[in-house]
Short mmCIF file of C-alpha atoms in Angstrom, two decimals:
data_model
loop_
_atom_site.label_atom_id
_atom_site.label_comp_id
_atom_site.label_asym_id
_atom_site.label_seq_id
_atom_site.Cartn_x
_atom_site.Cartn_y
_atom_site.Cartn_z
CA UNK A 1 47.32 146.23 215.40
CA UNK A 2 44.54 145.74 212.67
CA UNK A 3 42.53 148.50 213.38
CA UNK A 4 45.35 151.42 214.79
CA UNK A 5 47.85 152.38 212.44
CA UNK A 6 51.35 154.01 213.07
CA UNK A 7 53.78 155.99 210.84
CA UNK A 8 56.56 158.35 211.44
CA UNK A 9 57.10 161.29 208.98
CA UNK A 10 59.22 164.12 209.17
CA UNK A 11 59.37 164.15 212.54
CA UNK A 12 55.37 163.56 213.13
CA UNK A 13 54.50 160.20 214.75
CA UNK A 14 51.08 160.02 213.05
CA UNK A 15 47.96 157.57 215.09
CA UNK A 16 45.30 156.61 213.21
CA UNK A 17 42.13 154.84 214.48
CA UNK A 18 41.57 152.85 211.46
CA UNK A 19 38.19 150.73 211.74
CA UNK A 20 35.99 153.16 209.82
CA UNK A 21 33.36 150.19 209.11
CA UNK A 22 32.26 150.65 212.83
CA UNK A 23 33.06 155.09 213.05
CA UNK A 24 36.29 153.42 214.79
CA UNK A 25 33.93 152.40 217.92
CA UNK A 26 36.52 151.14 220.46
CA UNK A 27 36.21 147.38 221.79
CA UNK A 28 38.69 145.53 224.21
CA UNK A 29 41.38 144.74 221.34
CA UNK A 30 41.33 148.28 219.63
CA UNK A 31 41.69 149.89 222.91
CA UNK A 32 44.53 148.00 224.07
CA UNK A 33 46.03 148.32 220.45
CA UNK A 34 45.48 152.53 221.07
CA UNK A 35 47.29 151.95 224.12
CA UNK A 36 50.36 150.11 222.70
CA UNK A 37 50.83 152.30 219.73
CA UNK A 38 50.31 155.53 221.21
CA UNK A 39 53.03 154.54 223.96
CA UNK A 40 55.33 153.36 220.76
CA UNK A 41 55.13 156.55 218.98
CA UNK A 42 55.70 158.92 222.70
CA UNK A 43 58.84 156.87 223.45
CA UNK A 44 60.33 156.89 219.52
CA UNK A 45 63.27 159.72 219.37
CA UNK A 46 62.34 160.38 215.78
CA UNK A 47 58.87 161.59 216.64
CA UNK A 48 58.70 165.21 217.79
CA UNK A 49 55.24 166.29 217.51
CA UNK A 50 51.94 163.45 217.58
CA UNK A 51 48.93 163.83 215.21
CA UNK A 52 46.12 161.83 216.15
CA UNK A 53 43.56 161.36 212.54
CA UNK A 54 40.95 158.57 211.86
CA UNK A 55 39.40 156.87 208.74
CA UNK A 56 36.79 157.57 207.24
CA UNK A 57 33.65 159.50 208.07
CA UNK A 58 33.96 159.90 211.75
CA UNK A 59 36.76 160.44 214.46
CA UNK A 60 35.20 157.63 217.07
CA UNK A 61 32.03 157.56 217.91
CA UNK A 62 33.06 155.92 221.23
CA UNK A 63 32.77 152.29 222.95
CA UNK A 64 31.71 149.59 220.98
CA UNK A 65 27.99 149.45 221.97
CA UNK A 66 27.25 146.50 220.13
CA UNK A 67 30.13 144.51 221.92
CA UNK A 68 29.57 146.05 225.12
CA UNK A 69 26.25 144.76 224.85
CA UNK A 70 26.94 140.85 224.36
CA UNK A 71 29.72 140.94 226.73
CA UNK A 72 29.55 140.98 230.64
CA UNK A 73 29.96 144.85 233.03
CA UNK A 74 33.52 143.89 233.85
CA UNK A 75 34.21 143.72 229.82
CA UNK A 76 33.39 147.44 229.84
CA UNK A 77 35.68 148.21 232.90
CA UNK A 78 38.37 146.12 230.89
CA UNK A 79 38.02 148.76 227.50
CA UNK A 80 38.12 151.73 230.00
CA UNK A 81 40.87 151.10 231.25
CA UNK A 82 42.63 150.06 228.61
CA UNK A 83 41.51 153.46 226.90
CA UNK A 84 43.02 155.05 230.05
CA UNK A 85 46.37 153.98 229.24
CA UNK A 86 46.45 156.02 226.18
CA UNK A 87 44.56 159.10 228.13
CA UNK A 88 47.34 159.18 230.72
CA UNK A 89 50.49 158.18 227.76
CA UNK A 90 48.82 161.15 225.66
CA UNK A 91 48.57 163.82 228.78
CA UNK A 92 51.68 163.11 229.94
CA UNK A 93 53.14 163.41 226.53
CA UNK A 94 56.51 165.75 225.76
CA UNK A 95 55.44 166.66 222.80
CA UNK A 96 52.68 168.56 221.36
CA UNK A 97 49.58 166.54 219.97
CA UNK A 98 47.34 167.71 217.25
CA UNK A 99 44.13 166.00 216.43
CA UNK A 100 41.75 166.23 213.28
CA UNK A 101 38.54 165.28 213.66
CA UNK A 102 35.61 164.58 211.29
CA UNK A 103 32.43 163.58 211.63
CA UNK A 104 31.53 162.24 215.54
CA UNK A 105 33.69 162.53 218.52
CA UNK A 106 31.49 160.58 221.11
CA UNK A 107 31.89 159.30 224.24
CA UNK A 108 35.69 158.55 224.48
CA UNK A 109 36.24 160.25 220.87
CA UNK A 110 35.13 163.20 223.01
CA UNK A 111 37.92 162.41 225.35
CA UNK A 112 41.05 161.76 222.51
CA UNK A 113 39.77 165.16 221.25
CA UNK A 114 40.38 166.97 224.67
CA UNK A 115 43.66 164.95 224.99
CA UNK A 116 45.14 167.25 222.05
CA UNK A 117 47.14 170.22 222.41
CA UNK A 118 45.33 170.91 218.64
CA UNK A 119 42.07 170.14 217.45
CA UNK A 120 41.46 170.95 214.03
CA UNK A 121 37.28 170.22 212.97
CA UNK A 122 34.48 170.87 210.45
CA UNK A 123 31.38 173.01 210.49
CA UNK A 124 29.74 169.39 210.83
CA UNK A 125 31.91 167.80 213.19
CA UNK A 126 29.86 166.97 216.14
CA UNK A 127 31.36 166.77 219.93
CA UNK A 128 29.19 164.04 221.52
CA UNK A 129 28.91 163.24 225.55
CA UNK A 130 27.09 160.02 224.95
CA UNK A 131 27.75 158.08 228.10
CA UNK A 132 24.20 159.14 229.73
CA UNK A 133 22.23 158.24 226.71
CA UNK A 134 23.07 154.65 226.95
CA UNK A 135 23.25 154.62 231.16
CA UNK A 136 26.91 155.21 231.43
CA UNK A 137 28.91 157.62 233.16
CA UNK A 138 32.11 159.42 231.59
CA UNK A 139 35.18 157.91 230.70
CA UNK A 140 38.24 158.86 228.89
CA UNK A 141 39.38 161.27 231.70
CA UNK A 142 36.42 163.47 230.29
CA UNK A 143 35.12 164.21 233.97
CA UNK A 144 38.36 165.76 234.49
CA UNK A 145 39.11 167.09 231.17
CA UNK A 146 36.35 168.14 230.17
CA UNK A 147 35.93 170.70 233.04
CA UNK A 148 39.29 172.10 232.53
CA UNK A 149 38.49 172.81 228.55
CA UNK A 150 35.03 174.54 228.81
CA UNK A 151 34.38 175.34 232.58
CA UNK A 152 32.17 173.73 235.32
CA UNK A 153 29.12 174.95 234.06
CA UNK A 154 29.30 174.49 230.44
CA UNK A 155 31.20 170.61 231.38
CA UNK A 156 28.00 170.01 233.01
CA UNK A 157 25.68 171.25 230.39
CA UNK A 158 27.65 168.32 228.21
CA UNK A 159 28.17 165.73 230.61
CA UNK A 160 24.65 165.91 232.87
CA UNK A 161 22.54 167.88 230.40
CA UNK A 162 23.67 165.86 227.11
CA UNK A 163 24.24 168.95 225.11
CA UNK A 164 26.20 168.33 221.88
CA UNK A 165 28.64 170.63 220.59
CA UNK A 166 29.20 171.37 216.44
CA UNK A 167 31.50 173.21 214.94
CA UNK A 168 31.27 176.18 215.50
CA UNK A 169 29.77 175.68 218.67
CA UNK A 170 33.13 173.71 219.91
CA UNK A 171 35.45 176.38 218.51
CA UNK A 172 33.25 178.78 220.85
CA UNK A 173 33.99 176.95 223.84
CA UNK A 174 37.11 176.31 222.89
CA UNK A 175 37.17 172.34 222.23
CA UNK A 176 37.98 173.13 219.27
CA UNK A 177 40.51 175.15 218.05
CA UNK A 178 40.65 175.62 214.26
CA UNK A 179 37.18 174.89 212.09
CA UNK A 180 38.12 174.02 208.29
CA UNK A 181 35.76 172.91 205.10
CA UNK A 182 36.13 169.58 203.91
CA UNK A 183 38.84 167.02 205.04
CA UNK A 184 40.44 168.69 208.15
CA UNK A 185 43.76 165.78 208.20
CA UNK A 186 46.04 167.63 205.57
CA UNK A 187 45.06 171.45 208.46
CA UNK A 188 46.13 169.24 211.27
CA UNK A 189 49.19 167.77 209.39
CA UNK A 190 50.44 171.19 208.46
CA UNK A 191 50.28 172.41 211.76
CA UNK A 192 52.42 169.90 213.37
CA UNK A 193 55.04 169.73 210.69
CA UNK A 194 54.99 173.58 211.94
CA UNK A 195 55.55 172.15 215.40
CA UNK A 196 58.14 169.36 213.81
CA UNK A 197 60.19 172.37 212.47
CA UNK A 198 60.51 174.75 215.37
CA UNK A 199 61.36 174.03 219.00
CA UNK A 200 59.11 171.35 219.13
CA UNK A 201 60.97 170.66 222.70
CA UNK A 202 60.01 173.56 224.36
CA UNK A 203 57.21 173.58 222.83
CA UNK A 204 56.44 170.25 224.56
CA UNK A 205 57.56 171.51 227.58
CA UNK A 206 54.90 174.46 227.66
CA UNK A 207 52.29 171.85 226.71
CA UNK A 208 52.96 169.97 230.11
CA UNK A 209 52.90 173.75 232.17
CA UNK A 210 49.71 174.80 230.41
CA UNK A 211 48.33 171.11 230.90
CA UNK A 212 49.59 170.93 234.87
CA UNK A 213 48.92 174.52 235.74
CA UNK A 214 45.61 173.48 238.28
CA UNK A 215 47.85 170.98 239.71
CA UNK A 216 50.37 173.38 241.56
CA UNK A 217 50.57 176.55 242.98
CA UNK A 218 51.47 179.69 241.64
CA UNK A 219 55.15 179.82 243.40
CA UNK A 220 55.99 176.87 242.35
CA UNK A 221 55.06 177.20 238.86
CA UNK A 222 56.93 180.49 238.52
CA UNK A 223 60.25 177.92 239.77
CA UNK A 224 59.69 175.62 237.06
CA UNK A 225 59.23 178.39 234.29
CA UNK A 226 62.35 180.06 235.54
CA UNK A 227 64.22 176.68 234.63
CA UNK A 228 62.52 175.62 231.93
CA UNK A 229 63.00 179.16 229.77
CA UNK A 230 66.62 178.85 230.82
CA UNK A 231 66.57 175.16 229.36
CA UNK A 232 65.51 176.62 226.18
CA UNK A 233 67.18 178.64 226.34
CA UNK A 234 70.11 176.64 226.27
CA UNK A 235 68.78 173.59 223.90
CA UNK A 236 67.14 176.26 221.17
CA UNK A 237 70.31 178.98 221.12
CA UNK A 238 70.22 178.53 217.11
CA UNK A 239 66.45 179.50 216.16
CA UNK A 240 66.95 182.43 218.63
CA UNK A 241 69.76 183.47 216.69
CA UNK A 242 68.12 183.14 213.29
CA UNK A 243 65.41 185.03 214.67
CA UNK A 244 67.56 187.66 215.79
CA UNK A 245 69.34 187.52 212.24
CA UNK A 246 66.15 187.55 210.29
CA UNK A 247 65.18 191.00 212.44
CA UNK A 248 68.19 192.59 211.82
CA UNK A 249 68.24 192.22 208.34
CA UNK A 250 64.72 193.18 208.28
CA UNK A 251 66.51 196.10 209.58
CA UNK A 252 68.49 197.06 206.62
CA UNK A 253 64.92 196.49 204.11
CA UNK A 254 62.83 199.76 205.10
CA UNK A 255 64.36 205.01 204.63
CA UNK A 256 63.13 207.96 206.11
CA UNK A 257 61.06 209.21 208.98
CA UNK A 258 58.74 212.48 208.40
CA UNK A 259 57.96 215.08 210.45
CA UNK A 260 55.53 214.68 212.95
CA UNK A 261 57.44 211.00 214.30
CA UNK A 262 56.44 210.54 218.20
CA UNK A 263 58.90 210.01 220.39
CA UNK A 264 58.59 207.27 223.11
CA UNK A 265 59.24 209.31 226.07
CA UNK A 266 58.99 213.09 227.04
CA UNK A 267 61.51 214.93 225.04
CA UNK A 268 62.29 218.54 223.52
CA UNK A 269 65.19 220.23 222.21
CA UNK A 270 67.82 219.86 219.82
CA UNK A 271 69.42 216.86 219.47
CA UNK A 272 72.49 214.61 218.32
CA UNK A 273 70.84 211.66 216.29
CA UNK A 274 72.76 208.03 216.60
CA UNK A 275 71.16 205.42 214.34
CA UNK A 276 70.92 201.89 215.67
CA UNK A 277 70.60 199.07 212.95
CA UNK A 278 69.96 196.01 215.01
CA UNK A 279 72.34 195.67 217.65
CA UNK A 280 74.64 198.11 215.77
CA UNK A 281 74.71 201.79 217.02
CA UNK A 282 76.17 204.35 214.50
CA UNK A 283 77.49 207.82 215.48
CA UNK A 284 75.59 210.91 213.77
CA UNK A 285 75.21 214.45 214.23
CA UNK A 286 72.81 216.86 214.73
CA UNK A 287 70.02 216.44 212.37
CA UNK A 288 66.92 217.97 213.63
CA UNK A 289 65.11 219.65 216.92
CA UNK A 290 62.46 218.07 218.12
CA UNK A 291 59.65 220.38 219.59
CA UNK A 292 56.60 219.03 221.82
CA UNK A 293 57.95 215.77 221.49
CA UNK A 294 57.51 215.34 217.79
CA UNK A 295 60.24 215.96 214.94
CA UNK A 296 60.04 218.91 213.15
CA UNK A 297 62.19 217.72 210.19
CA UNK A 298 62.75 214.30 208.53
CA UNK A 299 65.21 212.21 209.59
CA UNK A 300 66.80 209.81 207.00
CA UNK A 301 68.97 207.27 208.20
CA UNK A 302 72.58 206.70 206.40
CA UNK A 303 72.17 202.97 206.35
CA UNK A 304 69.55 201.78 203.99
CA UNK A 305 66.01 201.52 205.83
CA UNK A 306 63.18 203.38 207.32
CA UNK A 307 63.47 204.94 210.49
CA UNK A 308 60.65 203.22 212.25
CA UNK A 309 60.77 204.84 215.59
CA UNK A 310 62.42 207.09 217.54
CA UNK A 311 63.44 206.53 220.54
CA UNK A 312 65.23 208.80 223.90
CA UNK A 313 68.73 206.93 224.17
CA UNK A 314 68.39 206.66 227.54
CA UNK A 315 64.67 207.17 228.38
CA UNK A 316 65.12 209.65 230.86
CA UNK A 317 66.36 213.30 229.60
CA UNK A 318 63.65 215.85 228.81
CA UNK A 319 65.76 218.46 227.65
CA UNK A 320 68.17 217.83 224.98
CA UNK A 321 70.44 214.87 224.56
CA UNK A 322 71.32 211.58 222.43
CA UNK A 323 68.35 209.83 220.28
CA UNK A 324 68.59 206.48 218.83
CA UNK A 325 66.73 205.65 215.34
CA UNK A 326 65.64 202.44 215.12
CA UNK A 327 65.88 201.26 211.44
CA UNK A 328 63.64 198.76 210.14
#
């Protein structure tokens, strides 16, 4: 694999088109290289997120023109599909994929683009359909990709009318989803070591929803959520319960309510006051009435913290009752 390079760090399988002398055009043996080592990275356990990067000044500027020209039509059926393995390894992908792209994404650099969950560009990155300037038609999947990213109308606009998307212009239509100055590979690489360090599973798993959601109907989708939150559930029990640790203590940081505190539902009268510091509800006493819904005293808590709202303890009673403080 002389021009694709593969690494796995930290959890990020890392696929580099590495043939900068050329803008990492794609001929028959880089394709089927792209193929192997993207299929690699996807079925090593250690990777759990996929950043796709390229040397040098551009991303891929597409199909080898100069080789496509000394070599016979089938030769350019033979790189297509060769790129399609990758298209269909990366859609099909569990795990997230983040892209950075410089410079030109043309023709199937367009495509690779649209194949990421991620896309971090430049200002100056340029999004190029380039298949009708040179008599082609679309590869890459981008007839069905594209489409899905930007809409019928604006897909067309690329693919039939040629336009070319920069920066900002991609991050408007939403090719694009993070614009940086300069080098965008060390953006993209901190945002799937983000992915690497959470629940990059289910974070796969919404990938594949959000990537199949024209594919079934709405039913049948709401079956497969229903499973795959209670998977997730299941496989991710410790960040939820960091999460609920960090709020809690969060909890215990903040002191004292003033007069004037909404409540969240209809409520007047005098009332006993219970303080609630995460999931722990403490018995207090009357502390204050509460007039047209609105304290008319401060209420400090007796754990440290703010009281950050104020909430009915039931949600119902509109004359009197228990109220919870919620300390934060």
């Amino acid at each position: 694999m002389n021009h694709i390079r593969t690494v796995v760090e930290d959890g990020i399988g890392i696929l580099e088109l590495a043939r900068p002398e050329v803008g990492n055009a794609l001929d028959l043996p880089t394709a089927r290289d792209l193929s192997a080592a993207s299929r690699s990275l996807l079925a090593d356990p250690r990777v759990r997120v996929l950043l796709v990067q390229a040397a040098g000044d551009h991303f891929c500027v597409g199909g080898d023109v100069g080789a496509m020209a000394a070599h016979p039509p089938a030769w350019c059926t033979d790189v297509a599909s060769a790129v399609h393995e990758t298209v269909l390894a990366l859609h099909d992908a569990d795990r997230v994929v983040v892209a950075a792209v410089q410079g030109a994404a043309a023709g199937a650099g367009l495509s690779l683009a649209l194949l990421a969950d991620l896309v971090v560009a430049t200002p100056t990155t340029r999004f190029v359909p380039a298949w009708g300037r040179i008599g082609l038609t679309p590869d890459g999947g981008a007839s069905w990709l594209l489409p899905r990213a930007v809409g019928a109308r604006r897909a067309a606009a690329m693919l039939v009318g040629g336009t070319v998307l920069d920066g900002p212009d991609a991050l408007a239509w939403g090719v694009a989803t993070e614009l940086v100055d300069g080098d965008p590979r060390p953006r993209a690489r901190a945002l799937a070591a983000s992915v690497a360090e959470g629940g990059w599973r289910a974070a796969g798993t919404t990938r594949r929803l959000a990537r199949t959601a024209w594919d079934v109907g709405l039913a049948d989708r709401l079956v497969e959520e229903a499973a795959a939150v209670g998977a997730a559930r299941a496989r991710n029990g410790p960040l939820l319960d960091a999460w609920s640790s960090r709020r809690r203590q969060r909890s215990r940081d903040e002191s004292v309510a003033g007069p004037g505190t909404p409540l969240r539902a209809p409520f007047a009268g005098t009332v006993t006051v219970h303080v609630a510091v995460g999931d722990d509800v403490a018995a207090g006493a009357t502390l204050a009435t509460v007039e047209a819904m609105k304290l008319d005293a401060p209420l400090t808590s007796p754990h440290d913290g703010t009281v950050a709202a104020v909430l009915v303890g039931d949600g119902q009673r509109a004359d009197g009752g228990s109220v919870v403080l919620v300390v934060r």
